[in-house]
mmCIF file of C-alpha atoms and ligand atoms in Angstrom:
data_model
loop_
_atom_site.group_PDB
_atom_site.id
_atom_site.type_symbol
_atom_site.label_atom_id
_atom_site.label_comp_id
_atom_site.label_asym_id
_atom_site.label_seq_id
_atom_site.Cartn_x
_atom_site.Cartn_y
_atom_site.Cartn_z
ATOM 1 C CA UNK B 28 0.000 0.000 0.000
ATOM 2 C CA UNK B 29 1.786 3.149 -1.201
ATOM 3 C CA UNK B 30 1.336 6.511 0.483
ATOM 4 C CA UNK B 31 2.564 9.809 -0.953
ATOM 5 C CA UNK B 32 4.004 12.011 1.765
ATOM 6 C CA UNK B 33 4.486 15.574 0.544
ATOM 7 C CA UNK B 34 7.027 17.483 2.605
ATOM 8 C CA UNK B 35 8.307 14.113 3.794
ATOM 9 C CA UNK B 36 11.843 15.321 4.504
ATOM 10 C CA UNK B 37 10.529 18.076 6.777
ATOM 11 C CA UNK B 38 10.118 17.996 10.540
ATOM 12 C CA UNK B 39 6.717 16.354 10.979
ATOM 13 C CA UNK B 40 6.872 14.660 7.566
ATOM 14 C CA UNK B 41 10.071 12.741 8.305
ATOM 15 C CA UNK B 42 8.746 11.432 11.635
ATOM 16 C CA UNK B 43 5.534 10.362 9.900
ATOM 17 C CA UNK B 44 7.448 8.498 7.180
ATOM 18 C CA UNK B 45 9.243 6.485 9.869
ATOM 19 C CA UNK B 46 5.961 5.608 11.606
ATOM 20 C CA UNK B 47 4.308 4.668 8.282
ATOM 21 C CA UNK B 48 7.194 2.348 7.422
ATOM 22 C CA UNK B 49 6.946 0.755 10.864
ATOM 23 C CA UNK B 50 3.319 -0.128 10.058
ATOM 24 C CA UNK B 51 4.225 -1.660 6.694
ATOM 25 C CA UNK B 52 3.259 1.176 4.348
ATOM 26 C CA UNK B 53 5.376 1.917 1.271
ATOM 27 C CA UNK B 54 6.228 5.590 1.144
ATOM 28 C CA UNK B 55 7.046 7.933 -1.685
ATOM 29 C CA UNK B 56 8.178 11.405 -0.668
ATOM 30 C CA UNK B 57 7.855 14.544 -2.750
ATOM 31 C CA UNK B 58 9.697 17.557 -1.354
ATOM 32 C CA UNK B 59 11.310 20.590 -2.986
ATOM 33 C CA UNK B 60 13.952 20.682 -0.222
ATOM 34 C CA UNK B 61 13.293 24.413 0.265
ATOM 35 C CA UNK B 62 13.323 23.928 4.046
ATOM 36 C CA UNK B 63 14.853 20.475 4.546
ATOM 37 C CA UNK B 64 17.883 18.396 3.617
ATOM 38 C CA UNK B 65 18.326 15.453 1.278
ATOM 39 C CA UNK B 66 20.346 13.721 4.033
ATOM 40 C CA UNK B 67 17.088 13.195 5.953
ATOM 41 C CA UNK B 68 16.515 10.246 3.577
ATOM 42 C CA UNK B 69 19.695 8.587 4.921
ATOM 43 C CA UNK B 70 18.496 9.128 8.495
ATOM 44 C CA UNK B 71 15.092 7.641 7.745
ATOM 45 C CA UNK B 72 16.827 4.634 6.197
ATOM 46 C CA UNK B 73 19.086 4.322 9.243
ATOM 47 C CA UNK B 74 16.052 4.214 11.550
ATOM 48 C CA UNK B 75 13.794 1.989 9.435
ATOM 49 C CA UNK B 76 16.252 0.060 7.259
ATOM 50 C CA UNK B 77 14.034 1.125 4.363
ATOM 51 C CA UNK B 78 14.855 3.961 2.001
ATOM 52 C CA UNK B 79 11.698 5.752 0.905
ATOM 53 C CA UNK B 80 11.272 6.646 -2.754
ATOM 54 C CA UNK B 81 11.930 10.338 -3.288
ATOM 55 C CA UNK B 82 11.299 12.975 -5.935
ATOM 56 C CA UNK B 83 12.319 16.613 -5.719
ATOM 57 C CA UNK B 84 9.936 19.216 -7.092
ATOM 58 C CA UNK B 85 7.500 21.864 -5.946
ATOM 59 C CA UNK B 86 3.880 20.732 -5.889
ATOM 60 C CA UNK B 87 2.653 24.163 -6.921
ATOM 61 C CA UNK B 88 4.139 23.350 -10.339
ATOM 62 C CA UNK B 89 1.173 22.165 -12.414
ATOM 63 C CA UNK B 90 3.150 20.391 -15.126
ATOM 64 C CA UNK B 91 5.541 18.543 -12.838
ATOM 65 C CA UNK B 92 2.747 17.488 -10.490
ATOM 66 C CA UNK B 93 0.617 16.126 -13.344
ATOM 67 C CA UNK B 94 3.588 14.359 -14.817
ATOM 68 C CA UNK B 95 4.328 12.792 -11.394
ATOM 69 C CA UNK B 96 0.800 11.419 -11.035
ATOM 70 C CA UNK B 97 0.926 10.113 -14.613
ATOM 71 C CA UNK B 98 3.941 8.003 -13.647
ATOM 72 C CA UNK B 99 2.636 6.703 -10.286
ATOM 73 C CA UNK B 100 -0.524 4.628 -10.505
ATOM 74 C CA UNK B 101 -0.510 2.837 -7.192
ATOM 75 C CA UNK B 102 -0.863 5.687 -4.665
ATOM 76 C CA UNK B 103 -3.609 4.836 -2.152
ATOM 77 C CA UNK B 104 -3.484 8.012 -0.142
ATOM 78 C CA UNK B 105 -1.703 11.307 0.318
ATOM 79 C CA UNK B 106 -0.476 12.951 3.498
ATOM 80 C CA UNK B 107 0.088 16.569 2.561
ATOM 81 C CA UNK B 108 2.643 18.387 4.716
ATOM 82 C CA UNK B 109 4.487 20.418 2.081
ATOM 83 C CA UNK B 110 3.920 24.087 2.902
ATOM 84 C CA UNK B 111 5.637 27.227 4.102
ATOM 85 C CA UNK B 112 5.086 27.659 7.839
ATOM 86 C CA UNK B 113 6.730 30.793 9.232
ATOM 87 C CA UNK B 114 4.186 33.271 10.557
ATOM 88 C CA UNK B 115 6.443 36.375 10.348
ATOM 89 C CA UNK B 116 7.633 35.561 6.839
ATOM 90 C CA UNK B 117 4.026 35.158 5.708
ATOM 91 C CA UNK B 118 3.243 38.700 6.898
ATOM 92 C CA UNK B 119 6.203 40.064 4.914
ATOM 93 C CA UNK B 120 5.588 37.951 1.825
ATOM 94 C CA UNK B 121 1.926 36.946 1.714
ATOM 95 C CA UNK B 122 1.830 36.154 -2.010
ATOM 96 C CA UNK B 123 4.596 33.617 -1.593
ATOM 97 C CA UNK B 124 2.463 31.882 1.065
ATOM 98 C CA UNK B 125 -0.778 31.968 -0.897
ATOM 99 C CA UNK B 126 0.975 30.945 -4.091
ATOM 100 C CA UNK B 127 2.828 27.989 -2.572
ATOM 101 C CA UNK B 128 0.439 26.691 0.061
ATOM 102 C CA UNK B 129 -2.810 27.113 -1.886
ATOM 103 C CA UNK B 130 -1.634 26.220 -5.398
ATOM 104 C CA UNK B 131 -0.002 23.026 -4.184
ATOM 105 C CA UNK B 132 -3.207 21.905 -2.468
ATOM 106 C CA UNK B 133 -5.341 22.678 -5.547
ATOM 107 C CA UNK B 134 -2.881 20.845 -7.764
ATOM 108 C CA UNK B 135 -2.855 17.791 -5.542
ATOM 109 C CA UNK B 136 -6.643 17.680 -5.305
ATOM 110 C CA UNK B 137 -7.027 18.106 -9.075
ATOM 111 C CA UNK B 138 -4.774 15.100 -9.630
ATOM 112 C CA UNK B 139 -6.588 13.123 -6.937
ATOM 113 C CA UNK B 140 -9.810 13.727 -8.847
ATOM 114 C CA UNK B 141 -8.263 12.906 -12.225
ATOM 115 C CA UNK B 142 -6.563 9.728 -10.989
ATOM 116 C CA UNK B 143 -9.303 8.662 -8.591
ATOM 117 C CA UNK B 144 -7.127 8.825 -5.477
ATOM 118 C CA UNK B 145 -9.627 9.125 -2.655
ATOM 119 C CA UNK B 146 -7.728 9.663 0.573
ATOM 120 C CA UNK B 147 -6.139 12.895 1.757
ATOM 121 C CA UNK B 148 -4.726 13.703 5.189
ATOM 122 C CA UNK B 149 -4.132 17.421 5.597
ATOM 123 C CA UNK B 150 -1.941 19.297 8.094
ATOM 124 C CA UNK B 151 -4.084 21.977 9.624
ATOM 125 C CA UNK B 152 -3.428 23.955 12.764
ATOM 126 C CA UNK B 153 -5.053 25.040 16.012
ATOM 127 C CA UNK B 154 -4.307 28.539 14.762
ATOM 128 C CA UNK B 155 -7.751 28.370 13.083
ATOM 129 C CA UNK B 156 -9.369 28.746 16.549
ATOM 130 C CA UNK B 157 -7.614 32.028 17.431
ATOM 131 C CA UNK B 158 -8.212 32.701 21.140
ATOM 132 C CA UNK B 159 -11.139 30.355 21.820
ATOM 133 C CA UNK B 160 -13.944 31.534 24.091
ATOM 134 C CA UNK B 161 -13.987 28.147 25.828
ATOM 135 C CA UNK B 162 -11.151 25.844 26.846
ATOM 136 C CA UNK B 163 -10.295 23.102 26.145
ATOM 137 C CA UNK B 164 -11.133 23.852 22.527
ATOM 138 C CA UNK B 165 -13.149 21.236 20.617
ATOM 139 C CA UNK B 166 -13.335 20.674 16.867
ATOM 140 C CA UNK B 167 -16.761 22.354 16.834
ATOM 141 C CA UNK B 168 -15.464 25.662 18.147
ATOM 142 C CA UNK B 169 -15.909 28.561 15.761
ATOM 143 C CA UNK B 170 -13.115 29.435 13.352
ATOM 144 C CA UNK B 171 -11.815 32.945 13.946
ATOM 145 C CA UNK B 172 -10.325 35.364 11.486
ATOM 146 C CA UNK B 173 -6.705 34.417 10.887
ATOM 147 C CA UNK B 174 -4.044 36.703 12.315
ATOM 148 C CA UNK B 175 -1.500 36.032 9.576
ATOM 149 C CA UNK B 176 -1.404 35.005 5.909
ATOM 150 C CA UNK B 177 0.079 31.682 7.082
ATOM 151 C CA UNK B 178 -2.922 31.065 9.351
ATOM 152 C CA UNK B 179 -5.211 32.154 6.549
ATOM 153 C CA UNK B 180 -3.712 29.572 4.165
ATOM 154 C CA UNK B 181 -4.771 26.880 6.660
ATOM 155 C CA UNK B 182 -8.320 28.249 6.843
ATOM 156 C CA UNK B 183 -8.622 28.632 3.065
ATOM 157 C CA UNK B 184 -7.194 25.133 2.597
ATOM 158 C CA UNK B 185 -9.811 23.688 4.967
ATOM 159 C CA UNK B 186 -12.552 25.368 2.892
ATOM 160 C CA UNK B 187 -11.084 24.124 -0.393
ATOM 161 C CA UNK B 188 -10.948 20.581 0.992
ATOM 162 C CA UNK B 189 -14.545 20.746 2.276
ATOM 163 C CA UNK B 190 -15.914 21.984 -1.057
ATOM 164 C CA UNK B 191 -13.847 19.575 -3.147
ATOM 165 C CA UNK B 192 -14.758 16.531 -1.087
ATOM 166 C CA UNK B 193 -18.421 17.492 -1.258
ATOM 167 C CA UNK B 194 -18.346 17.675 -5.054
ATOM 168 C CA UNK B 195 -16.103 14.732 -5.952
ATOM 169 C CA UNK B 196 -15.240 11.241 -4.845
ATOM 170 C CA UNK B 197 -12.471 12.517 -2.555
ATOM 171 C CA UNK B 198 -12.295 12.077 1.226
ATOM 172 C CA UNK B 199 -10.167 13.928 3.745
ATOM 173 C CA UNK B 200 -9.038 13.937 7.327
ATOM 174 C CA UNK B 201 -7.930 17.347 8.523
ATOM 175 C CA UNK B 202 -5.650 17.255 11.528
ATOM 176 C CA UNK B 203 -5.430 20.400 13.606
ATOM 177 C CA UNK B 204 -2.040 20.342 15.294
ATOM 178 C CA UNK B 205 -1.429 22.085 18.567
ATOM 179 C CA UNK B 206 2.308 22.697 19.274
ATOM 180 C CA UNK B 207 4.504 19.864 17.959
ATOM 181 C CA UNK B 208 7.918 19.660 19.636
ATOM 182 C CA UNK B 209 10.628 17.088 20.396
ATOM 183 C CA UNK B 210 12.433 14.655 18.141
ATOM 184 C CA UNK B 211 12.815 10.965 17.350
ATOM 185 C CA UNK B 212 14.429 8.948 20.159
ATOM 186 C CA UNK B 213 17.329 8.019 17.860
ATOM 187 C CA UNK B 214 18.202 11.747 17.596
ATOM 188 C CA UNK B 215 18.668 11.104 13.862
ATOM 189 C CA UNK B 216 15.732 13.272 12.792
ATOM 190 C CA UNK B 217 14.258 16.385 14.391
ATOM 191 C CA UNK B 218 13.451 20.013 13.761
ATOM 192 C CA UNK B 219 15.983 21.981 11.705
ATOM 193 C CA UNK B 220 14.929 25.616 11.848
ATOM 194 C CA UNK B 221 16.508 27.873 9.217
ATOM 195 C CA UNK B 222 18.176 30.871 10.849
ATOM 196 C CA UNK B 223 16.810 32.237 14.126
ATOM 197 C CA UNK B 224 13.991 30.013 15.358
ATOM 198 C CA UNK B 225 10.578 31.562 15.916
ATOM 199 C CA UNK B 226 9.268 28.714 17.987
ATOM 200 C CA UNK B 227 9.872 28.310 21.686
ATOM 201 C CA UNK B 228 11.528 24.913 21.987
ATOM 202 C CA UNK B 229 14.217 25.233 19.282
ATOM 203 C CA UNK B 230 15.013 28.649 20.751
ATOM 204 C CA UNK B 231 15.402 27.096 24.210
ATOM 205 C CA UNK B 232 17.722 24.314 23.042
ATOM 206 C CA UNK B 233 19.787 26.661 20.856
ATOM 207 C CA UNK B 234 20.191 29.047 23.798
ATOM 208 C CA UNK B 235 21.263 26.267 26.133
ATOM 209 C CA UNK B 236 23.842 25.014 23.661
ATOM 210 C CA UNK B 237 25.242 28.501 23.104
ATOM 211 C CA UNK B 238 23.979 29.346 19.594
ATOM 212 C CA UNK B 239 21.696 32.062 21.038
ATOM 213 C CA UNK B 240 22.570 34.315 23.952
ATOM 214 C CA UNK B 241 19.253 34.531 25.705
ATOM 215 C CA UNK B 242 15.648 33.423 25.360
ATOM 216 C CA UNK B 243 13.042 36.185 25.443
ATOM 217 C CA UNK B 244 9.891 35.104 27.239
ATOM 218 C CA UNK B 245 7.096 36.985 25.494
ATOM 219 C CA UNK B 246 4.975 38.433 28.301
ATOM 220 C CA UNK B 247 4.382 37.548 31.943
ATOM 221 C CA UNK B 248 1.192 39.529 32.420
ATOM 222 C CA UNK B 249 -1.261 37.112 30.854
ATOM 223 C CA UNK B 250 -4.241 35.934 32.853
ATOM 224 C CA UNK B 251 -2.620 32.574 33.694
ATOM 225 C CA UNK B 252 -1.228 31.098 36.919
ATOM 226 C CA UNK B 253 2.355 32.341 36.354
ATOM 227 C CA UNK B 254 1.476 35.078 33.855
ATOM 228 C CA UNK B 255 3.096 33.411 30.829
ATOM 229 C CA UNK B 256 1.150 32.084 27.849
ATOM 230 C CA UNK B 257 -0.163 28.525 27.748
ATOM 231 C CA UNK B 258 0.023 26.045 24.855
ATOM 232 C CA UNK B 259 -0.679 22.353 24.310
ATOM 233 C CA UNK B 260 2.730 20.890 23.402
ATOM 234 C CA UNK B 261 2.660 17.481 21.718
ATOM 235 C CA UNK B 262 5.548 15.125 20.984
ATOM 236 C CA UNK B 263 6.169 14.930 17.235
ATOM 237 C CA UNK B 264 6.226 11.102 17.355
ATOM 238 C CA UNK B 265 2.760 11.025 18.971
ATOM 239 C CA UNK B 266 1.637 13.411 16.251
ATOM 240 C CA UNK B 267 3.216 11.284 13.510
ATOM 241 C CA UNK B 268 1.443 8.180 14.818
ATOM 242 C CA UNK B 269 -1.907 9.960 14.553
ATOM 243 C CA UNK B 270 -1.270 10.409 10.814
ATOM 244 C CA UNK B 271 -0.733 6.679 10.402
ATOM 245 C CA UNK B 272 -3.995 5.957 12.225
ATOM 246 C CA UNK B 273 -5.784 8.531 10.051
ATOM 247 C CA UNK B 274 -4.548 7.205 6.705
ATOM 248 C CA UNK B 275 -5.139 3.620 7.815
ATOM 249 C CA UNK B 276 -8.719 4.532 8.751
ATOM 250 C CA UNK B 277 -9.227 6.030 5.304
ATOM 251 C CA UNK B 278 -7.741 3.253 3.199
ATOM 252 C CA UNK B 279 -9.737 0.719 5.217
ATOM 253 C CA UNK B 280 -12.927 2.731 4.584
ATOM 254 C CA UNK B 281 -13.663 3.296 8.271
ATOM 255 C CA UNK B 282 -14.392 6.991 7.825
ATOM 256 C CA UNK B 283 -17.785 8.119 9.074
ATOM 257 C CA UNK B 284 -17.896 11.332 7.039
ATOM 258 C CA UNK B 285 -16.269 12.470 3.796
ATOM 259 C CA UNK B 286 -14.338 15.069 5.746
ATOM 260 C CA UNK B 287 -13.350 14.457 9.343
ATOM 261 C CA UNK B 288 -11.541 16.940 11.570
ATOM 262 C CA UNK B 289 -9.474 16.019 14.615
ATOM 263 C CA UNK B 290 -7.535 18.028 17.185
ATOM 264 C CA UNK B 291 -4.063 16.627 17.791
ATOM 265 C CA UNK B 292 -2.872 17.678 21.207
ATOM 266 C CA UNK B 293 -2.394 16.152 24.628
ATOM 267 C CA UNK B 294 -5.188 18.126 26.244
ATOM 268 C CA UNK B 295 -2.733 19.596 28.766
ATOM 269 C CA UNK B 296 -1.752 23.238 28.740
ATOM 270 C CA UNK B 297 1.740 24.284 29.880
ATOM 271 C CA UNK B 298 3.036 27.807 30.400
ATOM 272 C CA UNK B 299 6.289 29.081 28.913
ATOM 273 C CA UNK B 300 7.878 28.998 32.377
ATOM 274 C CA UNK B 301 6.742 25.402 32.913
ATOM 275 C CA UNK B 302 8.369 24.434 29.620
ATOM 276 C CA UNK B 303 11.605 26.129 30.704
ATOM 277 C CA UNK B 304 11.520 24.350 34.065
ATOM 278 C CA UNK B 305 10.970 20.986 32.413
ATOM 279 C CA UNK B 306 13.894 21.678 30.074
ATOM 280 C CA UNK B 307 16.181 22.646 32.973
ATOM 281 C CA UNK B 308 15.197 19.510 34.867
ATOM 282 C CA UNK B 309 15.837 16.994 32.092
ATOM 283 C CA UNK B 310 18.958 18.673 30.662
ATOM 284 C CA UNK B 311 20.603 19.756 33.917
ATOM 285 C CA UNK B 312 21.287 23.110 32.169
ATOM 286 C CA UNK B 313 20.400 26.512 33.567
ATOM 287 C CA UNK B 314 18.640 28.511 30.872
ATOM 288 C CA UNK B 315 19.442 32.187 30.330
ATOM 289 C CA UNK B 316 16.127 33.956 29.778
ATOM 290 C CA UNK B 317 14.439 37.267 30.422
ATOM 291 C CA UNK B 318 10.867 38.457 30.390
ATOM 292 C CA UNK B 319 10.068 40.891 27.587
ATOM 293 C CA UNK B 320 6.874 42.356 26.096
ATOM 294 C CA UNK B 321 4.183 40.179 24.614
ATOM 295 C CA UNK B 322 4.642 39.103 20.977
ATOM 296 C CA UNK B 323 2.061 40.570 18.637
ATOM 297 C CA UNK B 324 -0.530 38.073 17.488
ATOM 298 C CA UNK B 325 0.037 35.579 20.332
ATOM 299 C CA UNK B 326 -3.027 34.161 22.043
ATOM 300 C CA UNK B 327 -3.092 33.878 25.828
ATOM 301 C CA UNK B 328 -3.894 30.223 26.107
ATOM 302 C CA UNK B 329 -5.047 27.328 23.998
ATOM 303 C CA UNK B 330 -5.220 23.600 24.633
ATOM 304 C CA UNK B 331 -7.116 20.813 22.975
ATOM 305 C CA UNK B 332 -10.229 18.899 23.791
ATOM 306 C CA UNK B 333 -8.890 15.534 22.634
ATOM 307 C CA UNK B 334 -11.981 13.416 23.310
ATOM 308 C CA UNK B 335 -13.077 13.118 19.674
ATOM 309 C CA UNK B 336 -9.612 12.087 18.454
ATOM 310 C CA UNK B 337 -9.180 9.685 21.380
ATOM 311 C CA UNK B 338 -12.592 8.036 20.906
ATOM 312 C CA UNK B 339 -12.852 8.006 17.106
ATOM 313 C CA UNK B 340 -9.243 7.387 16.109
ATOM 314 C CA UNK B 341 -8.423 5.244 19.131
ATOM 315 C CA UNK B 342 -5.288 7.383 19.381
ATOM 316 C CA UNK B 343 -3.941 9.204 22.417
ATOM 317 C CA UNK B 344 -0.740 11.198 22.872
ATOM 318 C CA UNK B 345 1.428 9.245 25.335
ATOM 319 C CA UNK B 346 4.546 11.293 25.919
ATOM 320 C CA UNK B 347 5.017 13.755 28.769
ATOM 321 C CA UNK B 348 6.423 17.259 28.609
ATOM 322 C CA UNK B 349 9.675 15.951 30.133
ATOM 323 C CA UNK B 350 9.889 13.296 27.367
ATOM 324 C CA UNK B 351 9.426 16.025 24.785
ATOM 325 C CA UNK B 352 12.090 18.311 26.247
ATOM 326 C CA UNK B 353 14.554 15.475 26.731
ATOM 327 C CA UNK B 354 14.244 14.366 23.097
ATOM 328 C CA UNK B 355 14.537 17.976 21.879
ATOM 329 C CA UNK B 356 17.730 18.374 23.921
ATOM 330 C CA UNK B 357 19.226 15.091 22.692
ATOM 331 C CA UNK B 358 18.542 16.227 19.139
ATOM 332 C CA UNK B 359 20.305 19.560 19.743
ATOM 333 C CA UNK B 360 23.287 17.720 21.274
ATOM 334 C CA UNK B 361 23.427 15.360 18.291
ATOM 335 C CA UNK B 362 23.399 18.313 15.887
ATOM 336 C CA UNK B 363 26.320 19.885 17.755
ATOM 337 C CA UNK B 364 28.390 16.723 17.392
ATOM 338 C CA UNK B 365 27.999 16.943 13.617
ATOM 339 C CA UNK B 366 29.434 20.473 13.387
HETATM 340 C C1 UD1 O 402 3.304 29.440 16.269
HETATM 341 C C2 UD1 O 402 2.420 30.168 15.321
HETATM 342 C C3 UD1 O 402 1.376 29.220 14.813
HETATM 343 C C4 UD1 O 402 2.031 28.072 14.107
HETATM 344 C C5 UD1 O 402 3.044 27.408 15.030
HETATM 345 C C6 UD1 O 402 3.856 26.471 14.179
HETATM 346 C C7 UD1 O 402 2.443 32.525 15.995
HETATM 347 C C8 UD1 O 402 1.644 33.643 16.546
HETATM 348 N N1 UD1 O 402 1.819 31.330 15.969
HETATM 349 O O1 UD1 O 402 2.518 28.996 17.373
HETATM 350 O O2 UD1 O 402 0.516 29.889 13.905
HETATM 351 O O3 UD1 O 402 1.074 27.130 13.701
HETATM 352 O O4 UD1 O 402 3.919 28.362 15.613
HETATM 353 O O5 UD1 O 402 4.830 25.855 14.902
HETATM 354 O O6 UD1 O 402 3.563 32.694 15.601
HETATM 355 N N2 UD1 O 402 7.640 32.102 23.075
HETATM 356 C C9 UD1 O 402 8.516 32.839 23.852
HETATM 357 N N3 UD1 O 402 9.761 33.109 23.357
HETATM 358 C C10 UD1 O 402 10.165 32.706 22.116
HETATM 359 C C11 UD1 O 402 9.277 31.943 21.325
HETATM 360 C C12 UD1 O 402 8.013 31.670 21.830
HETATM 361 O O7 UD1 O 402 8.190 33.233 24.969
HETATM 362 O O8 UD1 O 402 11.298 33.015 21.727
HETATM 363 C C13 UD1 O 402 6.307 31.783 23.600
HETATM 364 C C14 UD1 O 402 5.171 32.308 22.740
HETATM 365 O O9 UD1 O 402 4.813 33.600 23.147
HETATM 366 C C15 UD1 O 402 4.094 31.264 23.011
HETATM 367 C C16 UD1 O 402 4.868 29.966 23.255
HETATM 368 O O10 UD1 O 402 6.186 30.370 23.578
HETATM 369 O O11 UD1 O 402 3.388 31.583 24.179
HETATM 370 C C17 UD1 O 402 4.910 29.075 22.039
HETATM 371 O O12 UD1 O 402 5.368 29.830 20.922
HETATM 372 P P1 UD1 O 402 5.688 29.160 19.519
HETATM 373 O O13 UD1 O 402 6.554 27.988 19.699
HETATM 374 O O14 UD1 O 402 6.178 30.241 18.602
HETATM 375 O O15 UD1 O 402 4.287 28.618 19.030
HETATM 376 P P2 UD1 O 402 2.893 29.395 18.846
HETATM 377 O O16 UD1 O 402 3.042 30.857 18.909
HETATM 378 O O17 UD1 O 402 1.910 28.772 19.749
#
């Protein structure tokens, strides 16, 4: 059973490829390598003893995408990760985000229709909820206006998928990720941020290892127990496993609706200071940080209602915050050894 993983050399994509292979799926990766490295294929092979098929091109390219699907007739399902994902960059260069993230989805869905490929798993984000009125936030909570072009591409993509699945013989599972962090236990694959990281955990590990001087904690005057913002951090391997369950459910025709939406989180909210404390505990490092002003566009707190995903998918995130921070630190240490 062959699954196309777009963006399969990226952070979440590479972990998902490993979990798919562990469950016996054949994987073909398409990635333009704009934000990942070809060497990830070697690492995947080292973990799984299986080298996934790989093709390098951008899925927004109509001709190349069509030509790809003309050559591959045995794809049972597609897990679509390939997308730009930096919030700040999307504000500076919105057309690049709309062009890449939206065109690639349309292209993929057009070819799914033409080639009668029925199963799509899509990477969405909890960003679609904005600051929810009620916590934990369930899949039925209202979608709020996106705060960035990046967030808007996720909302538009969800609409495109809904309309397309309604009209054609295509089915989808949309997975709304909370905050994926951590790395594979082998420390062979993990997150490789380009330049200065925007996200909390890579910034923490890079500060501890000496690449960055100091972590800025964005705001300590939120209405939370310690004043810092709260997120639902989920281990990337737990997240990857949810994709395998989702695609398996689709290819085995266990879907209850043409489009299903699931929150992927642990259901637990942790503050920025709690994340720092967990990091300090598992690494034995003292982190240099200071409190600064809030970051524009940040919500105060968000964490998932995971009941629907737990009950329907039979999937539950297993790893603790300490597990996540320990694996993130081991990954950073492994990267340092390579330099
Ligand atoms: C961010 C994006 C979100 C995207 C996700 C992808 C914004 C507003 N949101 O989520 O759309 O889907 O990344 O990974 O950018 N923090 C610090 N110091 C830092 C970095 C972060 O204090 O140097 C705090 C933030 O204020 C936040 C928490 O850490 O409270 C998590 O931040 P981050 O990792 O950037 O994720 P989100 O902002 O939740």
